[in-house]
Short mmCIF file of C-alpha atoms and ligand atoms in Angstrom, two decimals:
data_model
loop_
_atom_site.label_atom_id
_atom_site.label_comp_id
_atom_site.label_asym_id
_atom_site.label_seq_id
_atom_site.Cartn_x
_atom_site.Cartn_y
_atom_site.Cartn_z
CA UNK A 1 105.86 -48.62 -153.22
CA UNK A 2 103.04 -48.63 -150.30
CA UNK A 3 103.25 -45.81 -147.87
CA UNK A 4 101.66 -45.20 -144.84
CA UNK A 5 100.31 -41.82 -142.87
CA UNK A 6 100.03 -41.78 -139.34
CA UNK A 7 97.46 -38.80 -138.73
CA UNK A 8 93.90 -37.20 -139.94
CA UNK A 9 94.61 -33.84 -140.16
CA UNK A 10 95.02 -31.71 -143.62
CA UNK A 11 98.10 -31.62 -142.99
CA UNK A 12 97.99 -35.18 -143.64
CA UNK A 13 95.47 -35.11 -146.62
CA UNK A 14 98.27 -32.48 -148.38
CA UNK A 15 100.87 -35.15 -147.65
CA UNK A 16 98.58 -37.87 -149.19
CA UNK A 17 97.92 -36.22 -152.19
CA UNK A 18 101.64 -35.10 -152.86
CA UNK A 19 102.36 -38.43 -152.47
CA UNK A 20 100.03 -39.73 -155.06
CA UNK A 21 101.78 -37.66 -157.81
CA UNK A 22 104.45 -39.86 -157.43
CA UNK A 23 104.93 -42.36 -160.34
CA UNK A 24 106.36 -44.95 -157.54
CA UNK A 25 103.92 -44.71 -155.50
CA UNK A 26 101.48 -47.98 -155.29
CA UNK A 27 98.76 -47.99 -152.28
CA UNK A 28 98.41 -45.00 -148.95
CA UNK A 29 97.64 -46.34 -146.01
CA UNK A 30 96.73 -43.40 -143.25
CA UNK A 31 96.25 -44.34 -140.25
CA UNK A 32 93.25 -43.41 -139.48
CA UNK A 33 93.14 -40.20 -142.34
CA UNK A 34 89.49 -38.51 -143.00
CA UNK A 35 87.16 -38.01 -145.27
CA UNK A 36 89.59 -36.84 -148.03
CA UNK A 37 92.23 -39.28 -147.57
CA UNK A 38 89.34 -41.86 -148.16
CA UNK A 39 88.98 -40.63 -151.73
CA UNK A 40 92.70 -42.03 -152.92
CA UNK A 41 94.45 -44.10 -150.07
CA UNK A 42 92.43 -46.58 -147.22
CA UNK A 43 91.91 -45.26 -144.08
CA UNK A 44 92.53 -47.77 -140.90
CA UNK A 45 91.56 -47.16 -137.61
CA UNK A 46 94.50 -48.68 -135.24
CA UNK A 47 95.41 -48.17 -131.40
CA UNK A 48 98.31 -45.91 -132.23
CA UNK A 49 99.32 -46.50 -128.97
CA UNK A 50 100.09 -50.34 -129.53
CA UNK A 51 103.12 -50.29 -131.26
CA UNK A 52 103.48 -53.97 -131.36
CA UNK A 53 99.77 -54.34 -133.91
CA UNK A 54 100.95 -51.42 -136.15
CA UNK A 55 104.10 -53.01 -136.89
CA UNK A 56 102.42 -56.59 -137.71
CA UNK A 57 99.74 -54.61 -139.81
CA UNK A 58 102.73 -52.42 -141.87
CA UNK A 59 104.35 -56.12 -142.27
CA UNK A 60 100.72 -57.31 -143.75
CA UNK A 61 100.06 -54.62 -145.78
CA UNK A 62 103.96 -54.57 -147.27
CA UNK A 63 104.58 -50.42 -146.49
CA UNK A 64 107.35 -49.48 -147.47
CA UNK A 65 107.76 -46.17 -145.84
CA UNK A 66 105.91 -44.57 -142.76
CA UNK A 67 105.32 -40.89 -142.57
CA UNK A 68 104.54 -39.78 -139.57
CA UNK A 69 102.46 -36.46 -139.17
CA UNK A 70 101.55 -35.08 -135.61
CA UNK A 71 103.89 -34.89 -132.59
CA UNK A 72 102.73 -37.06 -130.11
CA UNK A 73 103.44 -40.79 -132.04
CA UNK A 74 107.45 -38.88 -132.50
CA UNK A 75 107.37 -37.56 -128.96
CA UNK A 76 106.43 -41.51 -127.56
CA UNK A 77 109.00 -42.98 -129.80
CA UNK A 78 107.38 -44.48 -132.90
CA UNK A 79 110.07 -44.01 -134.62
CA UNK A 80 112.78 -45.73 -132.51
CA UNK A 81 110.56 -48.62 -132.47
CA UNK A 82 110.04 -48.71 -136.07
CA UNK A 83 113.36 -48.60 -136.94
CA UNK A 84 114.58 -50.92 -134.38
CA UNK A 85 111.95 -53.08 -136.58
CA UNK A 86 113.38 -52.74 -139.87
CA UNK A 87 110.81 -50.62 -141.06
CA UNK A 88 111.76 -47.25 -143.15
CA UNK A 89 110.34 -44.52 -141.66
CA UNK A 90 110.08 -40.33 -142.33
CA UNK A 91 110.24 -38.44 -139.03
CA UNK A 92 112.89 -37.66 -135.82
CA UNK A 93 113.42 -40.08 -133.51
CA UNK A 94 112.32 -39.93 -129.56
CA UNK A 95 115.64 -37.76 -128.46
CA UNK A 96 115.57 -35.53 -131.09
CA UNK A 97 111.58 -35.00 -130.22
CA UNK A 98 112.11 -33.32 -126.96
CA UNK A 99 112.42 -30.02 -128.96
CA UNK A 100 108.89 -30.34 -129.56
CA UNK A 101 108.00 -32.34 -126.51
CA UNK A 102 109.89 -30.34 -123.68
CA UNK A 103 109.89 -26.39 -124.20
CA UNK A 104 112.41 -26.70 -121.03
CA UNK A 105 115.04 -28.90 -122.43
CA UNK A 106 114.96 -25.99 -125.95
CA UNK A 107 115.20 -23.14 -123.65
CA UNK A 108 117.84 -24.91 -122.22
CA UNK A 109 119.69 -25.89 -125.55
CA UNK A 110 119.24 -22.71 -127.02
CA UNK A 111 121.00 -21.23 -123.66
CA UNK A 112 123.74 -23.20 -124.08
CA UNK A 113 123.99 -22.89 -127.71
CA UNK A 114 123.73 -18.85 -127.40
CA UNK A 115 120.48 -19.40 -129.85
CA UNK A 116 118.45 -16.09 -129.91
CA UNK A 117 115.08 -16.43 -127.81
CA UNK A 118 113.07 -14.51 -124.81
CA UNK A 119 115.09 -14.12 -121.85
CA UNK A 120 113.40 -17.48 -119.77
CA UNK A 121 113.48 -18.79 -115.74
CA UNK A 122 112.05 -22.01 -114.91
CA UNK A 123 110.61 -22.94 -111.18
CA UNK A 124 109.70 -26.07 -110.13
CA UNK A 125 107.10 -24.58 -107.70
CA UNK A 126 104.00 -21.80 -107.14
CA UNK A 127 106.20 -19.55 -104.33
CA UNK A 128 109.69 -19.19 -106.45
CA UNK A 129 107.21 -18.20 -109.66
CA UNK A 130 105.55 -15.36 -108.00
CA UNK A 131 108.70 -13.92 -106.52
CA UNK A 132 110.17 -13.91 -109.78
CA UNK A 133 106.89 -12.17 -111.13
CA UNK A 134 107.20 -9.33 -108.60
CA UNK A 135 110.59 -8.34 -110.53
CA UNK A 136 108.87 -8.85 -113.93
CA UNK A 137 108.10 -6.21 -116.75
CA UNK A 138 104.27 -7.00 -118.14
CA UNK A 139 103.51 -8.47 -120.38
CA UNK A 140 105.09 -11.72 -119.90
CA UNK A 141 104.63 -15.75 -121.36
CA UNK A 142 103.79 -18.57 -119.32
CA UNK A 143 104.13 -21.81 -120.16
CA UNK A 144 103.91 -25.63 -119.35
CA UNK A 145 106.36 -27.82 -120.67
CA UNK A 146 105.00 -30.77 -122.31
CA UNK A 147 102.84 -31.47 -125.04
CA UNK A 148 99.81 -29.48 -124.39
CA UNK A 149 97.73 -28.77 -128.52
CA UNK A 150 98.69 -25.07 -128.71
CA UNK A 151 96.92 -24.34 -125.28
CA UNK A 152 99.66 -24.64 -122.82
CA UNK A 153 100.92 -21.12 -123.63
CA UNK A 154 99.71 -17.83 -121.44
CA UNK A 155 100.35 -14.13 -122.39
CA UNK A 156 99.91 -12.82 -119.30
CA UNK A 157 99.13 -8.35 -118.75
CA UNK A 158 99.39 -8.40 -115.16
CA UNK A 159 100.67 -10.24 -111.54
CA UNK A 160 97.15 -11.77 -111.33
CA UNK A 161 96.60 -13.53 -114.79
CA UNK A 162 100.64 -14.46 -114.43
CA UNK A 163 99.00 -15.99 -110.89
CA UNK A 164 96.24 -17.91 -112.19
CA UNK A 165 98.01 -18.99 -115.47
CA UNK A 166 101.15 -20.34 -112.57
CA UNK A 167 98.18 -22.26 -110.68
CA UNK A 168 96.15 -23.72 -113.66
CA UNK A 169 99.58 -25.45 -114.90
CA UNK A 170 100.86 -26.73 -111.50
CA UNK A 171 97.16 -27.96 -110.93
CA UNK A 172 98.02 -30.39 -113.69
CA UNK A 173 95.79 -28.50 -116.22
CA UNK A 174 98.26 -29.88 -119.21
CA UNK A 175 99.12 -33.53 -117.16
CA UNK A 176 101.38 -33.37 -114.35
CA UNK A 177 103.44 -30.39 -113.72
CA UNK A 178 106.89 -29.99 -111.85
CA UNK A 179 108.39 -26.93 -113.78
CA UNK A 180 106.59 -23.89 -115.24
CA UNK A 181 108.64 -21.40 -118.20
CA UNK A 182 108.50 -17.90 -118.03
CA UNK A 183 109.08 -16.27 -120.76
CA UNK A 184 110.11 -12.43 -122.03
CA UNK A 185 107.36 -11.09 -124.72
CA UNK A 186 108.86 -10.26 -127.57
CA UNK A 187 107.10 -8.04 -129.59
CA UNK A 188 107.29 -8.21 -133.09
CA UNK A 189 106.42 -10.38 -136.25
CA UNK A 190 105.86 -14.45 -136.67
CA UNK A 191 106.78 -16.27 -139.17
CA UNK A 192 106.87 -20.42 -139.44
CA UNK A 193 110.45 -21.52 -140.83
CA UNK A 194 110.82 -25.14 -142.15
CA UNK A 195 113.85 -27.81 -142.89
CA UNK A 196 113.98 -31.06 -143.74
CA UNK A 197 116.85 -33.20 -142.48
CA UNK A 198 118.28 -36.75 -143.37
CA UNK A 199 120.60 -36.82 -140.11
CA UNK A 200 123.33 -35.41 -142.24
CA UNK A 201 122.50 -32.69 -143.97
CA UNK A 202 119.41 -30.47 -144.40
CA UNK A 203 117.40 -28.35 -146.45
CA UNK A 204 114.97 -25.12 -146.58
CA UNK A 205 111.43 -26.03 -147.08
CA UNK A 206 109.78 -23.23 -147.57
CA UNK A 207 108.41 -20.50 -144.74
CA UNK A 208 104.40 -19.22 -143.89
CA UNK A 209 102.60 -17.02 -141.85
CA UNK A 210 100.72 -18.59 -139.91
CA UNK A 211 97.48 -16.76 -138.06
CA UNK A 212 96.84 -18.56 -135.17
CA UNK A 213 94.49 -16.30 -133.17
CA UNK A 214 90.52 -17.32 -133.79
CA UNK A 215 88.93 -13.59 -135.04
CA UNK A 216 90.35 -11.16 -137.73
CA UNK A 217 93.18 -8.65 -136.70
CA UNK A 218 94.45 -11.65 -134.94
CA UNK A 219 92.63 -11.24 -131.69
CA UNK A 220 91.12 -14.04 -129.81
CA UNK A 221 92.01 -17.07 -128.35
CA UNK A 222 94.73 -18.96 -129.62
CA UNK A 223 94.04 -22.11 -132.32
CA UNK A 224 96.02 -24.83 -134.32
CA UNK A 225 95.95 -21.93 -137.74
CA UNK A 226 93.13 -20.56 -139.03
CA UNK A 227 94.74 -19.73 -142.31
CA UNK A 228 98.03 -19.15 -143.86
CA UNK A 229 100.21 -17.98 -146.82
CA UNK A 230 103.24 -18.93 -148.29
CA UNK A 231 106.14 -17.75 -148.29
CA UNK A 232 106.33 -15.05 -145.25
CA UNK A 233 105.69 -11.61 -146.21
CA UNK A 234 109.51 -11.55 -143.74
CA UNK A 235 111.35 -13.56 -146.26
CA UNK A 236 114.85 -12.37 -148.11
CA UNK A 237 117.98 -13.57 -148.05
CA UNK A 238 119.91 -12.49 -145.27
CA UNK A 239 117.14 -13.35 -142.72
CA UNK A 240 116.64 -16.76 -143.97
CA UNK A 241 121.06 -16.81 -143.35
CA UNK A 242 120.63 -15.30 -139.67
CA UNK A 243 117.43 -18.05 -139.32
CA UNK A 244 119.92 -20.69 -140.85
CA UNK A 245 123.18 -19.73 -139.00
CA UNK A 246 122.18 -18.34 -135.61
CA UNK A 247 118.92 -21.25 -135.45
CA UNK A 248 118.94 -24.14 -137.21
CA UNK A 249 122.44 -25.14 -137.54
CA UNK A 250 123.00 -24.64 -133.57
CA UNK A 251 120.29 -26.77 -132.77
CA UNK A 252 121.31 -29.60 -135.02
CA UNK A 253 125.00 -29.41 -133.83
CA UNK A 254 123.17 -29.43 -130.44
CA UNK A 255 121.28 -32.75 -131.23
CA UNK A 256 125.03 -34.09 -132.52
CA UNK A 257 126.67 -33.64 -129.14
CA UNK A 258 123.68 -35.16 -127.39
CA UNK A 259 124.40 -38.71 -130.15
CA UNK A 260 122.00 -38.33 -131.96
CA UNK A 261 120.51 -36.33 -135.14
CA UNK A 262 117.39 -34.69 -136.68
CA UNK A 263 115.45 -36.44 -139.68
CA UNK A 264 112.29 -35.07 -140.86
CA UNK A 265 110.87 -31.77 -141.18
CA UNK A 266 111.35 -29.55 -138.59
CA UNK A 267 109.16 -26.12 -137.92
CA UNK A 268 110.48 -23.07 -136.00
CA UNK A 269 108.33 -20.84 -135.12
CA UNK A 270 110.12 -17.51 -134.96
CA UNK A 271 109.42 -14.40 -134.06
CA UNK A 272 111.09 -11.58 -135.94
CA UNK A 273 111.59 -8.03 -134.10
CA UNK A 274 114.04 -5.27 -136.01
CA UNK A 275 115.29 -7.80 -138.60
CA UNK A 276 116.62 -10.53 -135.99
CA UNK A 277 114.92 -14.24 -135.47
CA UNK A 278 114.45 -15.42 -132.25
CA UNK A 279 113.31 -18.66 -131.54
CA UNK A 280 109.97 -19.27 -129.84
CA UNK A 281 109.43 -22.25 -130.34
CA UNK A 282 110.34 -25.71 -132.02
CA UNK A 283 107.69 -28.53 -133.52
CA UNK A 284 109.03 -31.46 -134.60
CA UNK A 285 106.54 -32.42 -137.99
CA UNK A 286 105.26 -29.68 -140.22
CA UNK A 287 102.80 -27.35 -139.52
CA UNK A 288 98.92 -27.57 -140.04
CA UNK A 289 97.85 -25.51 -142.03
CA UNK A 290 101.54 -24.70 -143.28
CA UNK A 291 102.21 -27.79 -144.69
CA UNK A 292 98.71 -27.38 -146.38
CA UNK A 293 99.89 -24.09 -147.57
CA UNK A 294 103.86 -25.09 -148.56
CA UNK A 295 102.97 -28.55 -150.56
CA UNK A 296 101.30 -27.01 -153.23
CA UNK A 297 104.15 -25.23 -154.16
CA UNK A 298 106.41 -27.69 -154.36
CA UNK A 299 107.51 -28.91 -157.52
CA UNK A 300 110.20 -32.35 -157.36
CA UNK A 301 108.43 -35.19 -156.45
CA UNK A 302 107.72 -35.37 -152.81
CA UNK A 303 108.32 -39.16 -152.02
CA UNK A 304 111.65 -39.10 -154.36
CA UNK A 305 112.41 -36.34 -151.28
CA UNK A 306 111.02 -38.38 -148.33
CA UNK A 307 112.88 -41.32 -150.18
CA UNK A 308 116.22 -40.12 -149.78
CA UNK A 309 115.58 -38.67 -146.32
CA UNK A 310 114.89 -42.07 -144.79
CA UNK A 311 118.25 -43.07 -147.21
CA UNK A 312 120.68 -40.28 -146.04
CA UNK A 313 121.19 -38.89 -149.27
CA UNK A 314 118.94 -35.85 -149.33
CA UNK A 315 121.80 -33.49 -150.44
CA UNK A 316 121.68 -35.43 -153.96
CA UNK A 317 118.72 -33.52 -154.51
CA UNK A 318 117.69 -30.12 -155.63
CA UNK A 319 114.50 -28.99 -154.44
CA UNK A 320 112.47 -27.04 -157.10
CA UNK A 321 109.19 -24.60 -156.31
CA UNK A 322 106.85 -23.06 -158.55
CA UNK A 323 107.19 -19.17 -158.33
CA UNK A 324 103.61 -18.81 -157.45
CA UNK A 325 102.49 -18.34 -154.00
CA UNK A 326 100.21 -19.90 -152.10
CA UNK A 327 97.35 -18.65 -149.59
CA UNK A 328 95.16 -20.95 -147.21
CA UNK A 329 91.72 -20.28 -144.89
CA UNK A 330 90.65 -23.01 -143.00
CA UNK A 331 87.10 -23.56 -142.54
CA UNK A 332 86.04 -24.23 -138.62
CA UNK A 333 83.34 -25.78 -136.68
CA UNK A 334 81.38 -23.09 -135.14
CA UNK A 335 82.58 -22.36 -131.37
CA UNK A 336 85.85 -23.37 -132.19
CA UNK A 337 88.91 -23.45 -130.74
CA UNK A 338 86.02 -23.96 -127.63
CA UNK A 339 82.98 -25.83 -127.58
CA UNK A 340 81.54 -27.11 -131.07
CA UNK A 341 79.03 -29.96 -132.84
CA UNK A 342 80.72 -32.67 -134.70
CA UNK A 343 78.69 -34.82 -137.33
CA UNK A 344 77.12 -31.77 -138.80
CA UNK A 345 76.55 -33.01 -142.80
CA UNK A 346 78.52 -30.99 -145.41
CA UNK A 347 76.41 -30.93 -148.11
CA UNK A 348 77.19 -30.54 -152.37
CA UNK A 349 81.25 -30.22 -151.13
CA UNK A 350 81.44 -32.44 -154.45
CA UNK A 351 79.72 -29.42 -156.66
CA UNK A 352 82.24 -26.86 -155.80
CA UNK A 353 84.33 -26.07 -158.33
CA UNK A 354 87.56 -26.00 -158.32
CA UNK A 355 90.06 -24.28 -161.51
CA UNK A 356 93.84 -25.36 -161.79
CA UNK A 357 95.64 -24.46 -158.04
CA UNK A 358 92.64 -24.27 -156.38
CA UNK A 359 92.69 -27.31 -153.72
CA UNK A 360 90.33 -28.51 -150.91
CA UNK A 361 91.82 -30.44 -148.32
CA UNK A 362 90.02 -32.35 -145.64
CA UNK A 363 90.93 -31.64 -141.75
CA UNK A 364 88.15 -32.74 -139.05
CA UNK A 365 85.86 -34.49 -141.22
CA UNK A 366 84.72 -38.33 -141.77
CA UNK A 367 82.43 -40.17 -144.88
CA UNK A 368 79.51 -42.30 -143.09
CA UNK A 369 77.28 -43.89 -146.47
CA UNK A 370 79.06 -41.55 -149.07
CA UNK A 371 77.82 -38.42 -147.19
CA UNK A 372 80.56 -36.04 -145.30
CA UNK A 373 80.52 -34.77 -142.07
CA UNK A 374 82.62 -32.74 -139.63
CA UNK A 375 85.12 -34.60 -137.15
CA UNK A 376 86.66 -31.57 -135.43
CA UNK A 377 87.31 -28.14 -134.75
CA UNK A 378 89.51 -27.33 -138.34
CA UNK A 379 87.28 -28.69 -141.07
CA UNK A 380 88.31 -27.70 -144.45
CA UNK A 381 90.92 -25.80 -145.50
CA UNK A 382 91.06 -24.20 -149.25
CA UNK A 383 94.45 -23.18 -150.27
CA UNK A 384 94.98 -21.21 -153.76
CA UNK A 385 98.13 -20.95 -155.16
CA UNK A 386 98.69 -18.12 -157.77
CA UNK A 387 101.16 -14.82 -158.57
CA UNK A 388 98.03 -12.69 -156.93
CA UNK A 389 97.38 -13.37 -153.45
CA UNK A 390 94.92 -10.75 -153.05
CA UNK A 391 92.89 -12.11 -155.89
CA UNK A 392 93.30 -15.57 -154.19
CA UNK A 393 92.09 -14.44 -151.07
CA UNK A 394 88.90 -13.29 -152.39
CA UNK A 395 88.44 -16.53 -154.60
CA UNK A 396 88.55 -18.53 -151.57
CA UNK A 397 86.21 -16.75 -149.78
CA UNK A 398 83.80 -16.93 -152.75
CA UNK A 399 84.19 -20.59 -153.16
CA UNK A 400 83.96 -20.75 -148.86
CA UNK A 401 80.63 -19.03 -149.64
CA UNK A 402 79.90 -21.18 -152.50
CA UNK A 403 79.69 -24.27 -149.69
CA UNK A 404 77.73 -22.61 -147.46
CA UNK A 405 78.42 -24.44 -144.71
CA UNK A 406 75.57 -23.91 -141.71
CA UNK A 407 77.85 -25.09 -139.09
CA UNK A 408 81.51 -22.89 -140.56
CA UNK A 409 83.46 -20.02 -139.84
CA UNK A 410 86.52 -18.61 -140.75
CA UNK A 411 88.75 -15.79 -140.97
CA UNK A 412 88.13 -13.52 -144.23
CA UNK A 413 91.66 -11.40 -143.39
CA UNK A 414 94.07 -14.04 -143.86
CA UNK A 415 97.46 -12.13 -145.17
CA UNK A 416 95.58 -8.53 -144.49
CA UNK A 417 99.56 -7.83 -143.18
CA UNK A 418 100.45 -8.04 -147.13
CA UNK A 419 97.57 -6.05 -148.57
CA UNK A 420 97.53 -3.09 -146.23
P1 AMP B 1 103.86 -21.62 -128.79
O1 AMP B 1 102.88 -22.73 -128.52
O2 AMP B 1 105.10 -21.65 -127.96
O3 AMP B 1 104.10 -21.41 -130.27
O4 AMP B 1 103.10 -20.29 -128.39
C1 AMP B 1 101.86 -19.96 -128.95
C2 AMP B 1 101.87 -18.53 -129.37
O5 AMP B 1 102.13 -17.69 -128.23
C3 AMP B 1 102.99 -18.18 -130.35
O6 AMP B 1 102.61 -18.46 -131.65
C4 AMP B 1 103.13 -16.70 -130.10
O7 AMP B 1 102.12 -15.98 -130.75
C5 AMP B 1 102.89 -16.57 -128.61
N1 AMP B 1 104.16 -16.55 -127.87
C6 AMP B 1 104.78 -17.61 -127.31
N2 AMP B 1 105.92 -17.22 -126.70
C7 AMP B 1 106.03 -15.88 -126.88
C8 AMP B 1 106.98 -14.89 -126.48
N3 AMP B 1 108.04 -15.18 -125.73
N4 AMP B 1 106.75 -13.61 -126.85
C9 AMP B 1 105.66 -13.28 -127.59
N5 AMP B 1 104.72 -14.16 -127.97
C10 AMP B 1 104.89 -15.46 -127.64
N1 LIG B 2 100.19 -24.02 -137.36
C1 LIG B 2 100.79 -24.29 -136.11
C2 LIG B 2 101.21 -25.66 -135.88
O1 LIG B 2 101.18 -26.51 -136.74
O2 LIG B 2 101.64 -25.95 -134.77
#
């Protein structure tokens, strides 16, 4: 079977390389992929936008199956307009979307839905906002509703970065604003939760910890991951049944009553204080660098799984996992999650060598003439997966050093929650 990958992320290499374990599989397609994904599918660049040319090019290049990785094709509808065109394809339709593409309308679900999350008030303007502030405990989250990369979020100390943070967002700093959230802070511990869905019924798929903050100790401004490890340090039995009962399964009956259903993965990002999951947030894909993190350790063939997902027969299978665990750093462009150079060469990435479960995926990076070169703020990521995390961690950050990267950075403390 051809597949194809909308996105050019590592999330999107990991999915490409699963993939190619699979005995069925024929030709990738990503649309447009990176460096990486050059190496064993062909990359196309296409106006994702144009709905109308990627459906004649899937025709021409006979794909069977479209997986689709980031949220914004899923929050526009790709996937209503694929299937309304016949075409088989791996991710949750425009409705079902909104979780991810409107943090109002999830507040709003999970209020009706008595799903644990921060105490919340939405305003629709600057004057309402700041007289709700004057009753508020610091700190406190602010938030814009759409789409926004990770940056639309605002942990604010005080009345005046609550003020600014209120402005910036109903100056249109994430697109047009008519509501702002304001959120509780819950204080305790993060953890990324994942299921898989065909519509009917659903699966675990594995949990991380993610560490989304640039600098070690988790201070600094806020990114897409610098680094991961799989499974949560948080994860036993009866959370995963609290995450499962008071979470997941309220938000799908949810989608239900609205007509319509969930199929794909879907990623909540929790936060766990005393033992009890509360819902921060919901995306609508898997996570980057999660999914990175989570695929390695995943054992039954991944397109049998997206396979009968599309099919509605995903509770014929049993997922198996290998017992080891899996760690991730990801490599950045200096300055980032700010200001950085692209199309800085990455020299003798090809000489690095890797044992068994060692695995370099490509992020931000494109191949010009057979050389590499970086394409965005998350370059690399090297994931190990293995019984000793600890050992892992400091294997990565030999082969990291091994590279040598002029342009890199990353975080040498990913996990240092599990190893104090
Ligand atoms: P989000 O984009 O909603 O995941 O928010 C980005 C990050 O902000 C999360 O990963 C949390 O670290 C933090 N955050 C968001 N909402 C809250 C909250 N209500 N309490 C504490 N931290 C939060
Ligand atoms: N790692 C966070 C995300 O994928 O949104």
């Amino acid at each position: 079977m051809n597949v194809g990958i909308i996105g050019s992320g590592g999330r999107e290499h990991a999915l490409c390389i699963s993939l190619k374990k699979s005995k069925k599989i024929k030709n990738i397609y990503c649309f447009p992929g990176n460096a990486g994904t050059s190496f064993i599918a062909k990359n196309i660049e296409i106006d994702l936008t144009n709905f109308g040319e990627f459906k004649k090019l899937i025709h021409k290049l006979e794909i069977g199956i479209i997986i689709v990785g980031p949220e914004k094709p899923l929050v526009d509808g790709i996937v209503d307009f694929l299937e309304k065109n016949k075409i088989k394809v791996f991710g949750p339709n425009k409705a079902a979307s909104k979780l991810e593409g409107s943090k109002i309308f999830t507040k709003n679900l999970c209020k009706k839905y008595k799903i644990p999350t921060a105490n919340f008030g939405v305003f629709n303007n600057i004057k309402k906002s700041m007289s709700f502030l004057k009753k508020c405990k610091f700190p406190i989250v602010v938030k814009a509703d759409g789409l926004a990369s990770g940056k639309g979020v605002y942990i604010c100390e005080n009345l005046k970065n609550s003020k600014d943070a209120i402005k910036e967002i109903f100056d249109g700093k994430f697109g047009k604003a008519k509501k702002v959230l304001i959120e509780e802070f819950l204080e305790g511990e993060e953890m990324s939760f994942f299921i898989i869905s065909d519509g009917i019924s659903y699966k675990k798929f594995g949990s991380a910890q993610d560490h989304k903050r640039a600098l070690e100790g988790d201070k600094g401004k806020n990114t897409g991951g610098m680094g991961a490890y799989s499974p949560s340090r948080l994860e036993n039995k009866t959370l995963d049944k609290k995450i499962l009962k008071k979470i997941i399964e309220p938000t799908l009956k949810a989608l239900k009553d609205l007509k319509t259903e969930f199929v794909g993965f879907l990623y909540a990002g929790l936060m766990i204080v005393k033992g009890e999951p509360f819902l921060i947030e919901y995306n609508v894909r898997m996570g980057d660098p999660e999914c990175q993190t989570i695929l390695p350790r995943l054992k039954t063939d991944f397109l049998e799984i997206v396979d009968a997902t599309i099919n509605k027969r995903l509770g014929s299978i049993d997922l198996e996992w290998f017992v080891e665990k899996s760690i991730c750093i990801v490599l950045c462009s200096k300055g980032y999650p700010e200001k950085f150079q692209n199309n800085v060469e990455i020299k003798k990435l090809e000489k690095i060598k890797l044992k068994n479960n060692n695995y370099i995926f490509h992020a931000g990076t494109k191949i010009k003439n057979s050389r590499i070169y970086s394409n965005g703020g998350r370059v690399l990521n090297f994931v190990i997966k293995s019984k000793n995390l600890k050992q892992s961690r400091d294997d990565l950050i030999n082969l990291i050093n091994d590279l040598n990267w002029k342009n890199g950075y990353f975080r040498k403390d990913i996990g240092y929650k599990i190893f104090e």
